[in-house]
Structures are given as structure tokens and as C-alpha cells.
Coordinates of C-alpha atoms and ligand atoms in Angstrom, one line a residue:
M1 CA 156.0 -99.6 -13.8
G2 CA 156.6 -102.2 -11.1
N3 CA 159.9 -104.1 -10.8
V4 CA 162.4 -103.3 -13.6
P5 CA 165.8 -104.7 -14.1
K6 CA 168.6 -102.4 -13.0
A7 CA 170.1 -101.0 -16.2
V8 CA 172.3 -98.3 -14.8
S9 CA 172.9 -97.2 -11.2
G10 CA 170.7 -94.8 -9.3
G11 CA 173.3 -92.1 -9.4
D12 CA 173.4 -92.0 -13.2
W13 CA 169.6 -91.7 -13.3
A14 CA 169.5 -89.1 -10.6
E15 CA 172.3 -87.0 -12.1
R16 CA 170.6 -86.9 -15.5
A17 CA 167.2 -86.1 -13.9
F18 CA 168.4 -83.2 -11.7
E19 CA 170.9 -81.7 -14.1
A20 CA 167.9 -81.2 -16.4
M21 CA 165.4 -80.3 -13.7
A22 CA 167.6 -77.7 -11.8
P23 CA 166.1 -74.6 -13.6
V24 CA 162.5 -75.6 -12.6
Y25 CA 163.1 -77.5 -9.3
D26 CA 162.2 -74.7 -7.0
D27 CA 159.1 -73.9 -9.0
F28 CA 158.0 -77.5 -8.9
T29 CA 158.5 -77.8 -5.2
A30 CA 157.4 -74.2 -4.3
H31 CA 154.6 -75.6 -2.1
H32 CA 157.0 -77.5 0.2
E33 CA 157.1 -75.7 3.6
Y34 CA 160.6 -76.0 4.8
D35 CA 160.1 -73.5 7.6
L36 CA 157.5 -75.8 9.2
W37 CA 159.2 -79.0 8.3
T38 CA 162.5 -77.9 9.7
A39 CA 160.9 -76.9 13.0
D40 CA 159.2 -80.3 13.2
L41 CA 162.4 -82.2 12.5
L42 CA 164.4 -80.2 15.0
G43 CA 161.7 -80.9 17.6
I44 CA 162.2 -84.7 17.0
L45 CA 166.0 -84.4 16.9
E46 CA 166.1 -82.4 20.2
R47 CA 163.9 -84.9 21.9
N48 CA 166.5 -87.5 20.9
G49 CA 169.6 -85.8 22.2
L50 CA 170.7 -83.5 19.4
N51 CA 173.8 -81.8 20.6
G52 CA 175.7 -79.1 18.6
R53 CA 175.1 -77.2 15.3
R54 CA 177.2 -78.7 12.6
L55 CA 175.1 -80.0 9.7
L56 CA 176.0 -82.1 6.7
D57 CA 173.1 -82.0 4.2
V58 CA 173.5 -84.9 1.7
G59 CA 171.6 -84.5 -1.5
C60 CA 171.0 -80.8 -0.7
G61 CA 169.7 -79.9 -4.2
T62 CA 169.1 -76.2 -4.6
G63 CA 169.6 -75.6 -0.8
K64 CA 166.0 -75.8 0.4
S65 CA 166.9 -78.3 3.0
F66 CA 169.6 -76.2 4.6
L67 CA 168.5 -72.6 4.3
E68 CA 166.3 -72.8 7.4
M69 CA 169.3 -74.2 9.3
L70 CA 171.4 -71.2 8.2
K71 CA 168.8 -68.9 9.7
R72 CA 169.1 -70.8 12.9
D73 CA 172.9 -70.2 12.9
W74 CA 173.9 -73.7 12.0
Q75 CA 177.3 -74.3 10.4
V76 CA 176.4 -76.1 7.1
T77 CA 178.3 -78.3 4.8
A78 CA 176.2 -79.6 1.9
C79 CA 176.7 -81.9 -1.1
D80 CA 174.8 -83.1 -4.1
L81 CA 175.4 -85.2 -7.2
S82 CA 174.2 -82.5 -9.5
P83 CA 176.5 -79.5 -10.2
S84 CA 173.5 -77.5 -11.6
M85 CA 171.4 -78.0 -8.5
L86 CA 174.5 -76.9 -6.4
E87 CA 175.0 -73.8 -8.5
I88 CA 171.5 -72.6 -7.5
A89 CA 172.2 -73.5 -3.9
R90 CA 175.4 -71.4 -4.1
E91 CA 173.4 -68.4 -5.5
K92 CA 171.1 -68.6 -2.4
A93 CA 173.7 -69.3 0.3
G94 CA 176.7 -67.3 -0.8
D95 CA 180.0 -68.2 0.8
E96 CA 178.5 -69.1 4.1
V97 CA 178.1 -72.7 3.2
R98 CA 180.7 -75.3 2.2
L99 CA 179.3 -77.0 -1.0
A100 CA 180.7 -80.0 -2.8
V101 CA 179.7 -82.2 -5.7
A102 CA 179.6 -85.7 -4.2
D103 CA 177.8 -88.9 -4.7
M104 CA 176.3 -90.2 -1.5
R105 CA 177.3 -93.8 -2.5
E106 CA 181.0 -92.6 -2.2
L107 CA 180.7 -89.9 0.3
P108 CA 184.0 -88.4 1.4
V109 CA 184.5 -87.7 5.1
F110 CA 183.9 -83.9 5.2
G111 CA 184.3 -83.7 9.0
E112 CA 182.5 -84.6 12.2
F113 CA 178.8 -83.5 12.2
D114 CA 176.3 -83.3 15.0
L115 CA 173.6 -83.9 12.4
V116 CA 173.8 -85.6 8.9
W117 CA 170.5 -85.5 7.0
A118 CA 169.2 -86.2 3.5
L119 CA 165.8 -84.8 2.9
D120 CA 162.9 -85.0 0.5
D121 CA 163.5 -88.5 -0.7
A122 CA 167.0 -88.0 -1.9
V123 CA 167.8 -91.5 -0.7
N124 CA 165.1 -93.1 -2.8
Y125 CA 167.2 -92.3 -5.9
L126 CA 169.5 -95.2 -4.8
L127 CA 168.2 -98.2 -6.7
D128 CA 169.4 -101.2 -4.7
G129 CA 170.5 -102.4 -1.3
D130 CA 174.2 -102.1 -2.0
E131 CA 173.8 -98.4 -2.9
L132 CA 171.7 -97.9 0.3
R133 CA 174.4 -99.6 2.4
A134 CA 177.2 -97.6 0.8
A135 CA 175.3 -94.3 1.4
L136 CA 174.5 -95.1 5.0
G137 CA 178.1 -96.1 5.7
G138 CA 179.3 -92.8 4.2
M139 CA 176.8 -90.8 6.2
G140 CA 177.7 -92.7 9.4
A141 CA 181.4 -92.0 8.8
N142 CA 180.6 -88.2 8.9
L143 CA 178.9 -88.4 12.3
A144 CA 180.3 -87.0 15.5
P145 CA 180.4 -89.8 18.2
D146 CA 177.0 -88.6 19.5
G147 CA 175.8 -87.3 16.1
L148 CA 172.3 -88.1 14.6
L149 CA 171.4 -89.2 11.1
L150 CA 168.0 -88.3 9.7
F151 CA 166.4 -89.0 6.3
D152 CA 163.0 -89.5 4.8
L153 CA 161.9 -92.1 2.2
N154 CA 158.8 -92.2 0.1
S155 CA 156.3 -94.7 1.4
L156 CA 154.3 -97.3 -0.6
L157 CA 151.4 -94.8 -0.5
A158 CA 153.6 -92.2 -2.3
Y159 CA 154.4 -94.7 -5.0
R160 CA 150.8 -95.8 -5.3
T161 CA 149.6 -92.2 -5.6
F162 CA 152.1 -89.5 -6.5
F163 CA 154.1 -91.9 -8.7
A164 CA 150.9 -93.2 -10.3
E165 CA 149.1 -89.9 -11.0
T166 CA 149.5 -86.7 -12.9
E167 CA 150.2 -83.4 -11.2
V168 CA 150.4 -80.1 -12.9
V169 CA 152.2 -77.0 -11.4
E170 CA 151.8 -73.7 -13.2
R171 CA 154.4 -71.1 -12.2
N172 CA 156.5 -68.4 -13.7
G173 CA 155.0 -68.8 -17.1
R174 CA 155.6 -72.5 -17.3
R175 CA 153.5 -75.6 -17.0
L176 CA 155.3 -78.5 -15.3
V177 CA 153.6 -81.8 -15.9
W178 CA 154.5 -84.7 -13.7
T179 CA 153.2 -88.0 -15.0
G180 CA 153.6 -90.9 -12.6
L181 CA 154.3 -94.1 -14.6
A182 CA 153.7 -96.6 -11.7
D183 CA 150.4 -98.3 -11.0
A184 CA 148.3 -98.1 -8.0
G185 CA 149.3 -101.6 -6.9
V186 CA 153.1 -101.0 -6.6
E187 CA 154.7 -103.8 -4.6
P188 CA 157.2 -103.2 -1.7
G189 CA 160.8 -102.8 -3.0
S190 CA 159.7 -101.8 -6.5
I191 CA 161.5 -99.3 -8.7
C192 CA 159.1 -96.6 -10.0
E193 CA 159.4 -93.9 -12.7
S194 CA 157.7 -90.7 -13.5
R195 CA 158.1 -88.3 -16.4
L196 CA 158.4 -84.5 -16.0
E197 CA 157.6 -82.2 -18.9
V198 CA 158.1 -78.5 -19.1
Q199 CA 155.4 -76.9 -21.3
S200 CA 154.2 -73.4 -22.3
P201 CA 151.2 -72.1 -20.4
D202 CA 148.9 -73.4 -23.2
G203 CA 150.3 -76.9 -22.9
S204 CA 152.5 -76.7 -26.0
P205 CA 156.0 -78.1 -25.9
V206 CA 158.9 -75.6 -25.2
P207 CA 161.5 -75.8 -27.9
G208 CA 164.6 -77.5 -26.7
E209 CA 162.9 -79.0 -23.6
E210 CA 163.0 -82.8 -23.5
P211 CA 160.9 -84.8 -21.0
L212 CA 163.0 -85.9 -18.1
F213 CA 162.6 -89.1 -16.0
H214 CA 162.8 -89.7 -12.3
R215 CA 163.6 -93.2 -11.2
Q216 CA 163.2 -94.1 -7.5
R217 CA 163.1 -97.3 -5.4
H218 CA 160.8 -98.0 -2.5
F219 CA 162.8 -99.4 0.5
P220 CA 160.8 -101.5 2.9
E221 CA 161.4 -100.8 6.6
A222 CA 163.0 -104.3 7.2
E223 CA 165.5 -103.6 4.4
V224 CA 166.4 -100.2 5.9
L225 CA 166.8 -101.6 9.4
A226 CA 169.1 -104.4 8.0
A227 CA 171.1 -101.8 6.1
F228 CA 171.6 -99.8 9.4
D229 CA 173.1 -102.9 11.0
D230 CA 175.5 -103.4 8.0
A231 CA 176.5 -99.8 8.2
E232 CA 177.1 -100.1 12.0
L233 CA 174.3 -97.7 12.7
E234 CA 171.5 -98.1 15.2
C235 CA 167.9 -97.1 14.5
V236 CA 166.6 -94.6 17.1
E237 CA 163.1 -93.9 15.8
V238 CA 160.9 -94.6 12.8
Y239 CA 158.0 -92.2 12.0
G240 CA 155.4 -92.1 9.3
L241 CA 154.6 -88.7 8.0
D242 CA 150.9 -88.3 7.4
V243 CA 149.4 -86.4 4.4
E244 CA 149.7 -83.2 6.4
G245 CA 153.4 -84.0 7.0
E246 CA 152.9 -84.6 10.8
P247 CA 155.1 -87.3 12.3
R248 CA 153.2 -90.3 13.5
Q249 CA 153.9 -93.6 15.2
P250 CA 153.6 -96.5 14.5
L251 CA 154.5 -96.3 10.8
D252 CA 151.7 -97.4 8.4
E253 CA 152.9 -97.2 4.8
S254 CA 149.3 -97.5 3.6
I255 CA 148.3 -94.1 5.1
H256 CA 151.7 -92.3 5.6
K257 CA 153.2 -90.6 2.6
K258 CA 156.8 -90.6 3.9
V259 CA 158.9 -92.6 6.3
L260 CA 161.3 -90.8 8.6
Y261 CA 164.4 -92.7 10.0
L262 CA 166.5 -91.4 12.8
A263 CA 169.7 -93.3 13.6
R264 CA 173.1 -92.9 15.3
R265 CA 176.4 -94.8 15.6
A266 CA 175.8 -98.3 16.9
G267 CA 176.9 -98.8 20.5
Y268 CA 177.1 -95.1 21.3
Ligands
SAM301 C1 164.2 -84.4 -4.4 S1 165.8 -83.6 -4.4 C2 165.9 -83.0 -2.7 C3 166.8 -81.9 -2.6 C4 166.9 -81.2 -1.2 N1 167.4 -82.1 -0.2 C5 165.6 -80.6 -0.8 O1 165.0 -81.0 0.3 O2 165.0 -79.8 -1.5 C6 166.9 -85.0 -4.3 C7 168.3 -84.6 -4.5 O3 169.1 -85.7 -4.3 C8 170.2 -85.7 -5.1 N2 170.8 -87.0 -5.3 C9 170.2 -88.1 -5.9 N3 171.0 -89.2 -5.9 C10 172.2 -88.7 -5.3 C11 173.4 -89.4 -5.0 N4 173.7 -90.6 -5.3 N5 174.4 -88.6 -4.4 C12 174.1 -87.3 -4.0 N6 173.0 -86.7 -4.3 C13 172.0 -87.4 -4.9 C14 169.7 -85.1 -6.4 O4 170.7 -84.6 -7.3 C15 168.7 -84.0 -5.9 O5 169.3 -82.8 -5.8

């Protein structure tokens, strides 16, 4: 849909979208391989001086981004804007994890963490530079002095394909239809939308299910790097994730589907 005026903030859109999506989120993302992704990410982090096992997972959703870390004996604190997503995370994690409803734009200081991460484009739900700066500042405030911050963002390629195309996932007797409303020529920095509908297996509407809308913003690399400066963070590495999810350098947003940013406190 290209550039659209900001009507309400990213958090309002995201909360609405994920409160409605929570019951089908794990079905829609069942093909995401967090075991492999977590191993890749830990490899990158270890090569960049990861030290300790305290994780703050920001925008943790239903827990997919921290469950693999629990298996590796990490001590996990996790938060999300959506209480319904967190309820599902709680069912999976039990009392082992400290979970909190929190907006990443007003992140409390939960403690000192060796690793703060926000995975699977949680940060793209922020809709302008002020929201991004506020979130990075809050994440930075939760870092141990030598802690690392890691997050991924959708690339231009993702907005020109996934957010411009239709994808259907059939699982557990439901048909989940994602209709990207962007066009294939999305410009850097655009806000893009998609519609998600829950249908019966024959494609008929499910009574009581309304379509829900995802609204995300593309953040160009230069804007993210400037936001790091404002948040007193220092960028350590930038990777593009190719269509297989493999980290590559240098970043090329025309062929990489995600961008991975690794940062730490400035001057550490
Ligand atoms: C695509 S899901 C990813 C969830 C999880 N990290 C994963 O890898 O499965 C994005 C998550 O970000 C959360 N989110 C979006 N905006 C947020 C905000 N401003 N503060 C906290 N969480 C937010 C959503 O509620 C949602 O659970």
C-alpha cells in the first residue's frame, strides 16, 4: 500500500493484530525452524563475545523465540504487548520463565541481561523512527555492560514479495489466508499491510472470525544505524539472511529476506 499516514501508533496496530491472531499464530508459523535458527544466531553471538546466559526476549509472542534457549539452560525473561500471545507462551514454558506484558516502546528495566533479542520482525511493528529509538533505548537499558542486542527486520525483498503476495497455510482443520496488500515496488521506509483470514478447509468464512490486519514499516539500514547512535548503542555487525535463512555479508536488501542487527552499548 506504499506510504500511508500514521493514524495510530505501531503498538495499537500490533496489539489488535496479535490479540486476534494468538490462537492461530503457531499454526501459521509452524514451518519456522527455531532449532536451526537459534543455533545459527548463537554461533554469530558467540563469535562476537557473548558472555553469560541471561536472556531478555522482547516481543516473545507465543514463546517460539525463547523455548530453544530454555533447552540450552538459559535464564529467560520475556515480554510482549499481547496478553493472549503471552498466555500461550506461559502454557509452554510453565513457571520457568518470567513473563510480562510490556510495550517495547516503554520497556521497563527488568534487570541486566547478557543478551536482549527481538526476533521474527517484532521490531517492524514500530511505525516510525521515534518508536524505533524508544525501543532501542529500552533494550539498551536492559543490557549488562558487555551484553549484546540482536534483532531482525524484514528487508525490502520481504515487503516486495511476502507483503505483496498471497500465502495459504492449511493446518488443524483451518485455512489461514495471508493476503499481502503492498505492491512489488515498495519504496524504502514504507509502511505495508497484509490481511489474514481464518477460513474453513473449503474456504468458507468461519462464523465470528473477522479478518485481521498486520501493519509493518520497513526500516532502511541508515535509519537503524542512526537510531543506534541516538540510543547510545554501537552496531557490531549487520547481516542479510538469504532465502534459506543463512546469514550473509554484505547486506543486499534486493536478495536477502531479512536483516539481522547486532549491537552493544556504545563505548564498551
Ligand atoms: C511476528 S511475532 C514474533 C514473536 C516471537 N518473537 C517469535 O519469534 O515467534 C511479533 C511479536 O511482537 C509483538 N509486538 C509487536 N509490537 C510490540 C511492541 N510495541 N511491544 C512489545 N511487543 C510487540 C507482537 O505482539 C508479537 O507477539
